[in-house]
Coordinates of C-alpha atoms and ligand atoms in Angstrom, one line a residue:
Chain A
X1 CA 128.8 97.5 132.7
X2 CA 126.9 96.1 135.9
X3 CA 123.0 95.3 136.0
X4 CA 121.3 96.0 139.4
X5 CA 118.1 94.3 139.9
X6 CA 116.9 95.0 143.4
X7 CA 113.8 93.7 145.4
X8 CA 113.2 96.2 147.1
X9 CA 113.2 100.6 147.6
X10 CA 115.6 100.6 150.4
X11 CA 118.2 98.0 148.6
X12 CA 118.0 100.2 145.3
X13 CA 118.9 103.2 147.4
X14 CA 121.9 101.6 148.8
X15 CA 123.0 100.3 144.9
X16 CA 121.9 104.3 143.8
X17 CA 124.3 105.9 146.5
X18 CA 127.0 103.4 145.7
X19 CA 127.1 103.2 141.9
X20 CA 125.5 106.8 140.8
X21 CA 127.5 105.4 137.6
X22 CA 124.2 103.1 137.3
X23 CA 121.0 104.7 135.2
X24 CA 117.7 103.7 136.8
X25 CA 115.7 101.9 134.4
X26 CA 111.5 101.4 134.4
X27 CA 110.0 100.4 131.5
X28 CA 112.7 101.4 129.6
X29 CA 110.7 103.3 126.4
X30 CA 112.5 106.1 126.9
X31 CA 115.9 105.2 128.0
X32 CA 116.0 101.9 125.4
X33 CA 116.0 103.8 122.4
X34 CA 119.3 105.8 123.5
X35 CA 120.9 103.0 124.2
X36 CA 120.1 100.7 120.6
X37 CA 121.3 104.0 119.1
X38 CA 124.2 104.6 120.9
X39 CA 123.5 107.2 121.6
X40 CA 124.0 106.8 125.7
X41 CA 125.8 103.8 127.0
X42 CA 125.0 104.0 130.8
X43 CA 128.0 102.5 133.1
X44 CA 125.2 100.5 134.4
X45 CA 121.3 100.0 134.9
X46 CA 119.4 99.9 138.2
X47 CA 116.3 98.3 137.2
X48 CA 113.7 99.7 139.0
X49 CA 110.7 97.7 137.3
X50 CA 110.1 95.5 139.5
X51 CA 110.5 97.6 142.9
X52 CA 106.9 96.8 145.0
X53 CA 107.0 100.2 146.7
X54 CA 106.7 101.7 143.0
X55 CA 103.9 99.9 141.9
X56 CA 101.3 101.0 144.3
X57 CA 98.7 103.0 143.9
X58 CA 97.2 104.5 147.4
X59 CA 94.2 106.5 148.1
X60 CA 93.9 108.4 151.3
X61 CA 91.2 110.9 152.1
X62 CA 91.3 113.4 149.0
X63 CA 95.1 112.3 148.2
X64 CA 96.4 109.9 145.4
X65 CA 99.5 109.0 145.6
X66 CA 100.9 106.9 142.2
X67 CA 103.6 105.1 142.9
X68 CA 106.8 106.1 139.9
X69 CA 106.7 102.5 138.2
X70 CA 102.9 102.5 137.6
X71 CA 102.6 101.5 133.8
X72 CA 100.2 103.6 132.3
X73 CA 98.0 100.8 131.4
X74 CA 97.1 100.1 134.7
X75 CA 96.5 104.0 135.4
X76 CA 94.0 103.5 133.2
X77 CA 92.5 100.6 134.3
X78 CA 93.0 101.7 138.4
X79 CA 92.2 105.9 138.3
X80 CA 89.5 105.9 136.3
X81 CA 88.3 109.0 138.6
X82 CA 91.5 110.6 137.9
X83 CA 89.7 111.6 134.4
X84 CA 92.9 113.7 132.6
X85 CA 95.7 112.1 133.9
X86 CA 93.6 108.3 132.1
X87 CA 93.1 110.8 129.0
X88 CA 96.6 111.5 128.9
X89 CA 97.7 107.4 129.2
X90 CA 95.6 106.9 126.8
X91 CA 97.0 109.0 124.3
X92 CA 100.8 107.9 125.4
X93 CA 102.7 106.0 122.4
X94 CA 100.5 102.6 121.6
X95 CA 99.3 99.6 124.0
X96 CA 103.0 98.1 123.1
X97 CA 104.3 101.4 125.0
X98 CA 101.7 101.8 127.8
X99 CA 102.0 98.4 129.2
X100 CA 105.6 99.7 130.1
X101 CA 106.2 103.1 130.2
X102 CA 105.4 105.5 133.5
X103 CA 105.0 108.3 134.9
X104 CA 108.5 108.3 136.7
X105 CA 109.8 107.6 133.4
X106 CA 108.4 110.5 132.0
X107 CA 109.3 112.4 135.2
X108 CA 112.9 111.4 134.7
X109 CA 112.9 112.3 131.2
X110 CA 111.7 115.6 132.3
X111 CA 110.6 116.4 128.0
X112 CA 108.1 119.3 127.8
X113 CA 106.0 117.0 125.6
X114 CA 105.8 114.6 128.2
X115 CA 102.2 114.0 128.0
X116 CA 101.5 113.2 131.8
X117 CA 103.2 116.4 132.7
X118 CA 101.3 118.8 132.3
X119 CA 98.4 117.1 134.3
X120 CA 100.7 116.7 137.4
X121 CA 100.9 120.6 136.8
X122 CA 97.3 121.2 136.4
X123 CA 96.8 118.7 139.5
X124 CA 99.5 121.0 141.7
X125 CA 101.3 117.4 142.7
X126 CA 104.4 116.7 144.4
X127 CA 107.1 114.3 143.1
X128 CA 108.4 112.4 146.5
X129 CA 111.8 111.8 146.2
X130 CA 114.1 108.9 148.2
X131 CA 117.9 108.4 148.7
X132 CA 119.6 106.1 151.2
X133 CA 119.3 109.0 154.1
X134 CA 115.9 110.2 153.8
X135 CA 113.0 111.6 151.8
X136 CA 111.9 114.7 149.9
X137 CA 108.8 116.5 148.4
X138 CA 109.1 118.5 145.6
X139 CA 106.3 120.7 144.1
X140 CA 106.2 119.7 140.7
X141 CA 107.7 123.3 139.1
X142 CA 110.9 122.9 141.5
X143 CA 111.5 119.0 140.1
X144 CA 110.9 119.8 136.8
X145 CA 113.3 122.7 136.0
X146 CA 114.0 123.2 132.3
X147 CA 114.0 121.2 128.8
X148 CA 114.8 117.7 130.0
X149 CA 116.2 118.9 133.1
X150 CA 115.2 118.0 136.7
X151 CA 116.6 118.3 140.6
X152 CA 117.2 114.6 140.6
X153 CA 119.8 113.9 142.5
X154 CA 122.6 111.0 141.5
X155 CA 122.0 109.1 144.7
X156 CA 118.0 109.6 144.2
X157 CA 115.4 107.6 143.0
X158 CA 111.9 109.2 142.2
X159 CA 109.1 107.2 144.1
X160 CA 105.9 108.5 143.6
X161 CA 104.2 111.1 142.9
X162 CA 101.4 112.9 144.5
X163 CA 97.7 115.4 144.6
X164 CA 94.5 116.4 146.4
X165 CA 91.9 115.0 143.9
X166 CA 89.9 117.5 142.3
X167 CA 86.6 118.1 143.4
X168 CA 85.4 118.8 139.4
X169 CA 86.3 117.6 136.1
X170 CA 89.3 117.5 134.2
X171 CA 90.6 117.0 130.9
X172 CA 93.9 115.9 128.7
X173 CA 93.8 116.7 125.3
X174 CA 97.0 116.8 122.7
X175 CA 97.4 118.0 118.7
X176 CA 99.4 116.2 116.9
X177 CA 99.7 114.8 113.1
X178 CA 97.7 111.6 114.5
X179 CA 95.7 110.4 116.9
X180 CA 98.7 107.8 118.0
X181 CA 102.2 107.4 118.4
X182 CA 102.6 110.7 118.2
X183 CA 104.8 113.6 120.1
X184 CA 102.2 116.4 121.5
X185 CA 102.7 119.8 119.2
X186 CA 100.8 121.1 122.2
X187 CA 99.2 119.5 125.3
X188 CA 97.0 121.0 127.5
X189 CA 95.3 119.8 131.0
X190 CA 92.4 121.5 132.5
X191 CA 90.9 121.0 136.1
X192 CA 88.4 122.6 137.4
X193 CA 88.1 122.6 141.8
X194 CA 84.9 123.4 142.5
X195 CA 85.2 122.9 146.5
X196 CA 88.3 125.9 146.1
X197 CA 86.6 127.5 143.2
X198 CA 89.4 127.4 140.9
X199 CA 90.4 126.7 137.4
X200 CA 93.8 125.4 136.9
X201 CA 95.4 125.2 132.9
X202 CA 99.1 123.7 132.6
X203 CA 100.9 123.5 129.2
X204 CA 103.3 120.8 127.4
X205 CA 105.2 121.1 124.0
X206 CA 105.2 125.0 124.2
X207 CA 107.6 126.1 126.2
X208 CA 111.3 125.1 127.6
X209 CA 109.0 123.3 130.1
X210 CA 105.4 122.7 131.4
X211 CA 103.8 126.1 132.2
X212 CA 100.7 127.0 134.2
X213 CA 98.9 130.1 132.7
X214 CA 98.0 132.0 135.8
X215 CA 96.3 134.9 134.2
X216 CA 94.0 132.5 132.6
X217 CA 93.4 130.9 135.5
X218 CA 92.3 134.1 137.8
X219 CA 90.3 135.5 134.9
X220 CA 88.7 131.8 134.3
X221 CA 87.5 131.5 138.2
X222 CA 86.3 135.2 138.1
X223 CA 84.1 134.5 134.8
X224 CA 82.6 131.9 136.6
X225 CA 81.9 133.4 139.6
X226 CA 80.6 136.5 137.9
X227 CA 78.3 133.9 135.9
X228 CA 77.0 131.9 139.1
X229 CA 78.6 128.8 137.7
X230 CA 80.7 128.4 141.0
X231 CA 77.1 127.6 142.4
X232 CA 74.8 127.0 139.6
X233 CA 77.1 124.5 137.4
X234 CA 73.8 125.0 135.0
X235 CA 74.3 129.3 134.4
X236 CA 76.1 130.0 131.4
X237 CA 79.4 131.5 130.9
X238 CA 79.3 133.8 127.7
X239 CA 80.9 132.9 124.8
X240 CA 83.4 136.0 124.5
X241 CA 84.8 135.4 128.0
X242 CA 85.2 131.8 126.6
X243 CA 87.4 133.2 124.1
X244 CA 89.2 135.6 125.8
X245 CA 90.1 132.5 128.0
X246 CA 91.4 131.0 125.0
X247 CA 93.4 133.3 124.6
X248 CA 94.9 134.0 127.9
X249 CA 95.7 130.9 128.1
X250 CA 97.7 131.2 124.5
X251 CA 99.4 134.0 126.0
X252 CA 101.3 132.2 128.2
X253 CA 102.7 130.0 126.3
X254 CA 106.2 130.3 125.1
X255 CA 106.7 128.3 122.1
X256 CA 109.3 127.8 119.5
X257 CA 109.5 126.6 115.8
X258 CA 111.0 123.7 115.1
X259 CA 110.2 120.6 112.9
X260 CA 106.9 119.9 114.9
X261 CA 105.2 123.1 114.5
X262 CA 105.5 126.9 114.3
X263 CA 105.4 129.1 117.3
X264 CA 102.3 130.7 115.6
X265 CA 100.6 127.2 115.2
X266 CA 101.6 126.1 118.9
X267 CA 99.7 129.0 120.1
X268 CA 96.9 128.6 118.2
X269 CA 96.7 125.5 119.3
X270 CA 96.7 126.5 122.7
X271 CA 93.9 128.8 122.3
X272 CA 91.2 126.0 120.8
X273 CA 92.5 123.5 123.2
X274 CA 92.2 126.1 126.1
X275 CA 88.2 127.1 124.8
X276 CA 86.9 123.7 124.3
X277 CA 88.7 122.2 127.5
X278 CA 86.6 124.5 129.3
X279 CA 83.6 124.0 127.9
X280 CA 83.8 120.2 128.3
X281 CA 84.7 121.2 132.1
X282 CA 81.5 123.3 132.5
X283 CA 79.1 121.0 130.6
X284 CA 80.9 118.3 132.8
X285 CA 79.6 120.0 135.8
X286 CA 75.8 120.9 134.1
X287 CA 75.4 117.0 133.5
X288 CA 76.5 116.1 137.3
X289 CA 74.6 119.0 138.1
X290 CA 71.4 117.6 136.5
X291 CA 72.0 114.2 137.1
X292 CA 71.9 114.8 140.6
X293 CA 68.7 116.7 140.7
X294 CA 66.9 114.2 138.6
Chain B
X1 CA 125.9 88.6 131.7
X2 CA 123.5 85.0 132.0
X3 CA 120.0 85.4 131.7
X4 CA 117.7 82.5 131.8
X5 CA 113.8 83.3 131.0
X6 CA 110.8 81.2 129.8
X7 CA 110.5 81.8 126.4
X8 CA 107.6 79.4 124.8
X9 CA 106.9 77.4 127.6
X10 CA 111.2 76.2 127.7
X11 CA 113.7 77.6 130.0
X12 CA 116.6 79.1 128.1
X13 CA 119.3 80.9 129.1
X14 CA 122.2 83.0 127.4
X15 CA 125.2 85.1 127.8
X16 CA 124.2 88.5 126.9
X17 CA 125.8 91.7 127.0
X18 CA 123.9 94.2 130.1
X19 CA 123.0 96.7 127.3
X20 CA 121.2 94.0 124.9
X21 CA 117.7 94.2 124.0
X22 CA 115.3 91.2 124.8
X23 CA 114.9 91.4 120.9
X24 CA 118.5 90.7 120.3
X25 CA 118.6 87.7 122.6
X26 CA 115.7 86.0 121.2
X27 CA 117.1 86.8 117.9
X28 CA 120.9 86.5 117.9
X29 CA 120.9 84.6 121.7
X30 CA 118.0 82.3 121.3
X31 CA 117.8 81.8 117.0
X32 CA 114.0 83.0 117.1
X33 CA 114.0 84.9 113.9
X34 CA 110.2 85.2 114.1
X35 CA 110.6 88.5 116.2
X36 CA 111.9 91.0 113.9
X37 CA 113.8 94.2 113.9
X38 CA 113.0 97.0 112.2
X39 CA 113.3 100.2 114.1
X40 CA 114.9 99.3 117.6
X41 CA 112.9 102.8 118.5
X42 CA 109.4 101.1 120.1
X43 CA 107.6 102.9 117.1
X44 CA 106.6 100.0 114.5
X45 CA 106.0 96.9 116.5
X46 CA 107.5 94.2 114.4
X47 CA 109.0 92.7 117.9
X48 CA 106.2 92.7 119.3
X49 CA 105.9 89.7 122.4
X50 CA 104.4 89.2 125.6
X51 CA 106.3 89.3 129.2
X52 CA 104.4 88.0 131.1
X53 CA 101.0 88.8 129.6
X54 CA 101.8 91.9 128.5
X55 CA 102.3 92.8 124.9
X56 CA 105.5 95.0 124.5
X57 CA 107.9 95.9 122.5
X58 CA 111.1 93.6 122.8
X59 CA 113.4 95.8 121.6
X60 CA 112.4 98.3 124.4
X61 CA 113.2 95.4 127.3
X62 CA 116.9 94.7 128.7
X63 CA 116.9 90.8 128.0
X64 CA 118.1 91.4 131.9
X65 CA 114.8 92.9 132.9
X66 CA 113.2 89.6 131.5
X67 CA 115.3 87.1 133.9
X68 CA 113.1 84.7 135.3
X69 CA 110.1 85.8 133.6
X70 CA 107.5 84.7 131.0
X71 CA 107.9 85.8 127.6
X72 CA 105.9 84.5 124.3
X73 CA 106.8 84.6 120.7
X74 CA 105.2 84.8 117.6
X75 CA 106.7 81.3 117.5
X76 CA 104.2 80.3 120.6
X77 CA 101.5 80.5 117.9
X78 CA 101.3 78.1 115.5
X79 CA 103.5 76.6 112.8
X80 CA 103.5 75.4 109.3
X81 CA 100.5 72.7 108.9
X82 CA 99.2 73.8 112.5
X83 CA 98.4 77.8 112.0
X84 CA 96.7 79.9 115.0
X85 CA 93.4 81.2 113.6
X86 CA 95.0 84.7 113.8
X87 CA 97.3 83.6 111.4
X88 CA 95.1 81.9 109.2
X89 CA 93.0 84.9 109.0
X90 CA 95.8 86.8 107.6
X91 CA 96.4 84.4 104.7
X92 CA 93.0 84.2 103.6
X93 CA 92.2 87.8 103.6
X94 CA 95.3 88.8 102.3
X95 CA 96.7 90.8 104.8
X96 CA 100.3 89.8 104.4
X97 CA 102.6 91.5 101.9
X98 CA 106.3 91.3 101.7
X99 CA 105.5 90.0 105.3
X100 CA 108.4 92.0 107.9
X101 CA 105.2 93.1 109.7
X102 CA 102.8 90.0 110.0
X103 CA 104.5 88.5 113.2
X104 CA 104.1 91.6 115.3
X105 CA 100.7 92.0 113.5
X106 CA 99.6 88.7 114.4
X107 CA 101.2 88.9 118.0
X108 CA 99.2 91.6 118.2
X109 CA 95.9 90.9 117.2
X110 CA 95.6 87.7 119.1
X111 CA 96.6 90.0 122.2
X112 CA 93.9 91.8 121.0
X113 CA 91.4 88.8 120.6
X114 CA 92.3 87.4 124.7
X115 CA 91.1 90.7 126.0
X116 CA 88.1 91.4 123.5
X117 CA 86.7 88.8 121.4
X118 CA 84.5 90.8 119.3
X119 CA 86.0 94.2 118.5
X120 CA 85.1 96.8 116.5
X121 CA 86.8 98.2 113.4
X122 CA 87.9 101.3 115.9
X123 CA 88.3 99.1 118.2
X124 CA 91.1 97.2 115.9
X125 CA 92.7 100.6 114.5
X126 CA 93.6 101.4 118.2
X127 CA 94.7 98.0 119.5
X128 CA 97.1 98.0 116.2
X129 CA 98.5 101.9 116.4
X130 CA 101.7 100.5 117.5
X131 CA 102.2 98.6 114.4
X132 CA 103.4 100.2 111.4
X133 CA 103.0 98.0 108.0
X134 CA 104.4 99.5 104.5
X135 CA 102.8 97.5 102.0
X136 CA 98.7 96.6 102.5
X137 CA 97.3 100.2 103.6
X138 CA 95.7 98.3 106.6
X139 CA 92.2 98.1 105.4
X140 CA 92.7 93.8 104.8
X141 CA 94.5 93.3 108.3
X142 CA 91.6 95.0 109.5
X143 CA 89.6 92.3 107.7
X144 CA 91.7 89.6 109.0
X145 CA 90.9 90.5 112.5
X146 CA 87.3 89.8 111.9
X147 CA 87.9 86.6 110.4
X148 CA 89.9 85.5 113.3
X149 CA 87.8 86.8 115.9
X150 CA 84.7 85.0 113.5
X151 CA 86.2 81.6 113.3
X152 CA 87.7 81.9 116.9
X153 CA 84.1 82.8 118.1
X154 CA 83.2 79.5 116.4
X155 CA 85.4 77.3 118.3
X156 CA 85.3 78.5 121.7
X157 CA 82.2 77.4 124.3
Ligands
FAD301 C1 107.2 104.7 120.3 C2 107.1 105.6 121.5 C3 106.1 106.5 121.6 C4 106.0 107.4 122.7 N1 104.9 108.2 122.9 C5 104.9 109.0 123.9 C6 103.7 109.8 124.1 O1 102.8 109.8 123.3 N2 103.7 110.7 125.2 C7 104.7 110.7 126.1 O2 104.7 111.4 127.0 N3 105.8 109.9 125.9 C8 105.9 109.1 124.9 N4 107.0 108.2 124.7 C9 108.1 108.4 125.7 C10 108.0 107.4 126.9 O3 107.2 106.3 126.6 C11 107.5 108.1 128.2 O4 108.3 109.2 128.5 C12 107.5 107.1 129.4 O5 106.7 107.7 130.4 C13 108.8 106.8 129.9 O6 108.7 105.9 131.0 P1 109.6 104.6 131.2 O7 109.2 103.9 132.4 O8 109.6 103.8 130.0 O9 111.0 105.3 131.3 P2 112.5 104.8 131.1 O10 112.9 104.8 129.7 O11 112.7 103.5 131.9 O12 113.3 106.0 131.9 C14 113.3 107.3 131.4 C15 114.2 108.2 132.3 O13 113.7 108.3 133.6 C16 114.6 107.8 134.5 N5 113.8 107.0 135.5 C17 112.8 106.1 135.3 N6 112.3 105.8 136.4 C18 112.9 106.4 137.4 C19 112.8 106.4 138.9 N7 111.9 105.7 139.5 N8 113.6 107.2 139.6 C20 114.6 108.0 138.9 N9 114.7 108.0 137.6 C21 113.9 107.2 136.8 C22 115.6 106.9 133.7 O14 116.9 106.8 134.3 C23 115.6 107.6 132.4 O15 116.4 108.7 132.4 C24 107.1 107.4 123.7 C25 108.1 106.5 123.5 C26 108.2 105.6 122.4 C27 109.3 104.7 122.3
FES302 S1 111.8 97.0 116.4 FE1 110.8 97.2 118.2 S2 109.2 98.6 117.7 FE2 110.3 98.5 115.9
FES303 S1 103.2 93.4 104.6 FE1 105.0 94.5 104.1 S2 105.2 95.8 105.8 FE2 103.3 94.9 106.2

């Protein structure tokens, strides 16, 4: 068993094409608990930890752009705009598990209850992708393909990953049997774009993979606009479209039962989550709203 | 493989095999039985150290991700006659049990303490959710954290 420990993105590559036998490694919270278990034994580790081009974090114009070996406790101390994508860090593992893990890790894992899925989904970002001859951007649904599978391919390394930032508010939010160290029965990310007046809603736990609920989404922006809340973040939305959201949004879900959670809870889940993640969005927007007119 | 890291202010190094944890080499390399093992799966904090700064779970770290890096033990804290206040705390408020979880405890709580001297009890429940302790119900490490940060407060300028 070899240990690669590069310096550098373009070294890494060259290690990646030549030993595909070689599992990246980042902060290891994932992959570590497979291998004390035995229950992967790698024919080698790339570590990846300490690649400089996978730390950064870059802001240009509207995009962000996250580089894969971010740990999430710098997410949260460094995208503190980037309000459901902190929400979610915040909720990953404990501070022993944040000051390590990231979001390539979770990428790479590909789980459905990977908790910063599902607000890559909700942001619509791209996962960029690098081998030794060249570079490729991925929409997040065509990297992330089923239950812990992904278009990684042996020679690549994921790099970054990245979105147009919202011009609205957003949220994370997770049910689980604690408030810690716990595995999402359901996660659900709201953002609201109020320059493109849209409403985007992505899934995790409740599926094979993240899902985006479309028909939420389309009746969400139309309630709005029918509201004036597009223009007027103060006009109301009324309650029963709020819960017909709700459950549009529960309707796209595809859950399972298992140990977790029943189907029938998941999707209940979904439905308060869905309801109140909106109506932190739109009393988001009031407060701006009158903040800026005071 | 040989890995040589910091550990405690002392360069040490070791043969270890690619696969091993940075919790077995301190343990079974290094003969730093402070660290213990009690999960190997990252969920109840027991091995809790620094790398360089950073609290984390050794048992989630290739001892070859450490090389040439900082790491910190419970061991880095005090000893017998000489306690850290963190660890002083926990006596006197009875916060340690059969024990198995007081080193990652304390490791955590003065990680805790360097980045907010006065925290509250929610505050302490969050900064501690990675550490799981079977006997005391939490409620008098919770009280210990007080003291600490109490008779640390005292001391410092
Ligand atoms: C106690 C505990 C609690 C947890 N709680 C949560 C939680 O609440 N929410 C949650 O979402 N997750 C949780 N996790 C899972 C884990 O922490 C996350 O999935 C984390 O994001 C993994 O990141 P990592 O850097 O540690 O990944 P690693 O373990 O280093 O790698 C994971 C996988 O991704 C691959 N990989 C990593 N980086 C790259 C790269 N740059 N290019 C290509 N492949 C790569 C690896 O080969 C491996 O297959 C928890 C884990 C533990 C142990
Ligand atoms: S032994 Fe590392 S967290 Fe339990
Ligand atoms: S004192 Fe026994 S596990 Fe904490």
């Amino acid at each position: 068993m070899q240990f690669f420990r590069p310096s550098s993105l373009r070294e890494a590559l060259e290690i990646r094409a030549a030993h595909p036998e070689a599992m990246p490694i980042a902060g290891g919270t994932d992959l570590m608990v497979e291998v004390n278990f035995g229950r992967r034994r790698p024919g080698g580790f790339l570590d990846v930890s300490r690649l400089p081009e996978l730390r950064e974090i870059r802001r240009e114009g509207r995009t962000v752009r996250l580089g894969a070996g971010v740990p999430y406790a710098r997410i949260i101390r460094e995208l503190p705009g980037q309000v459901a994508l902190t929400q979610a860090a915040r909720t990953v593992g404990s501070p022993q598990i944040r000051t390590r893990g990231t979001v390539g890790g979770n990428l790479g894992t590909g789980s459905p209850a990977g908790d910063a899925l599902p607000v890559l989904a909700a942001y619509d970002a791209r996962v960029v992708l690098a081998s030794a001859t060249g570079t490729r951007t991925l929409p997040w649904h065509d990297f992330l393909l089923g239950p812990k599978r992904t278009a990684l391919a042996p020679d690549e390394l994921i790099v970054a990953t990245e979105w147009e930032a919202a011009d609205g508010p957003g949220s994370f939010s997770k049910v689980g049997t604690r408030n810690a160290m716990v595995i999402a029965i359901a996660g659900l990310s709201l953002q609201l774009d109020g320059a493109a007046r849209r409403v985007r809603v992505a899934l995790g736990s409740v599926g094979p993979t993240i899902l985006r609920a479309p028909e939420a989404e389309a009746f969400g922006a139309g309630v709005l606009d029918e509201a004036g809340a597009w223009s007027d973040p103060r006009a109301r939305v009324p309650e029963d479209a709020m819960a017909r959201f709700g459950e549009l949004v529960a309707e796209a879900a595809r859950p399972i039962d298992d140990v977790r959670g029943t189907a029938a809870y998941r999707r209940h889940a979904c439905r308060v989550l869905a309801r109140r993640a909106l109506a932190w969005a739109l009393d988001d927007r009031r407060a701006a709203a009158m903040e800026a007119a005071s | 493989m040989l890995i040589r890291l910091n550990v405690n202010g002392e360069w040490r190094e070791a043969d270890v095999w690619p696969g091993s944890s940075l919790l077995a080499m301190l343990r079974d390399d290094l003969g730093l039985w402070g660290t213990k093992n009690a999960c190997e799966q990252g969920e109840c904090g027991s091995c809790s150290v620094w790398l360089d700064g950073d609290l984390v779970c050794s048992c989630l770290v290739l001892a070859a991700q450490a090389e040439g890096r900082m790491v910190e033990t419970v061991e880095s804290l005090g000893r017998e006659g000489a306690l850290h206040p963190v660890q002083a705390a926990f006596l006197e408020a009875g916060a340690v049990q059969c024990g198995f979880c007081t080193p990652g405890f304390e490791v955590a709580v003065a990680d805790l303490l360097r980045h907010d001297a006065h925290p509250t009890d929610e505050t302490i429940r969050e900064a501690l959710s990675g550490n799981l302790c079977r006997c005391t119900g939490y409620q008098k490490i919770v009280d210990a954290v007080h003291v600490a940060a109490d008779r640390m407060g005292e001391v410092a300028p």
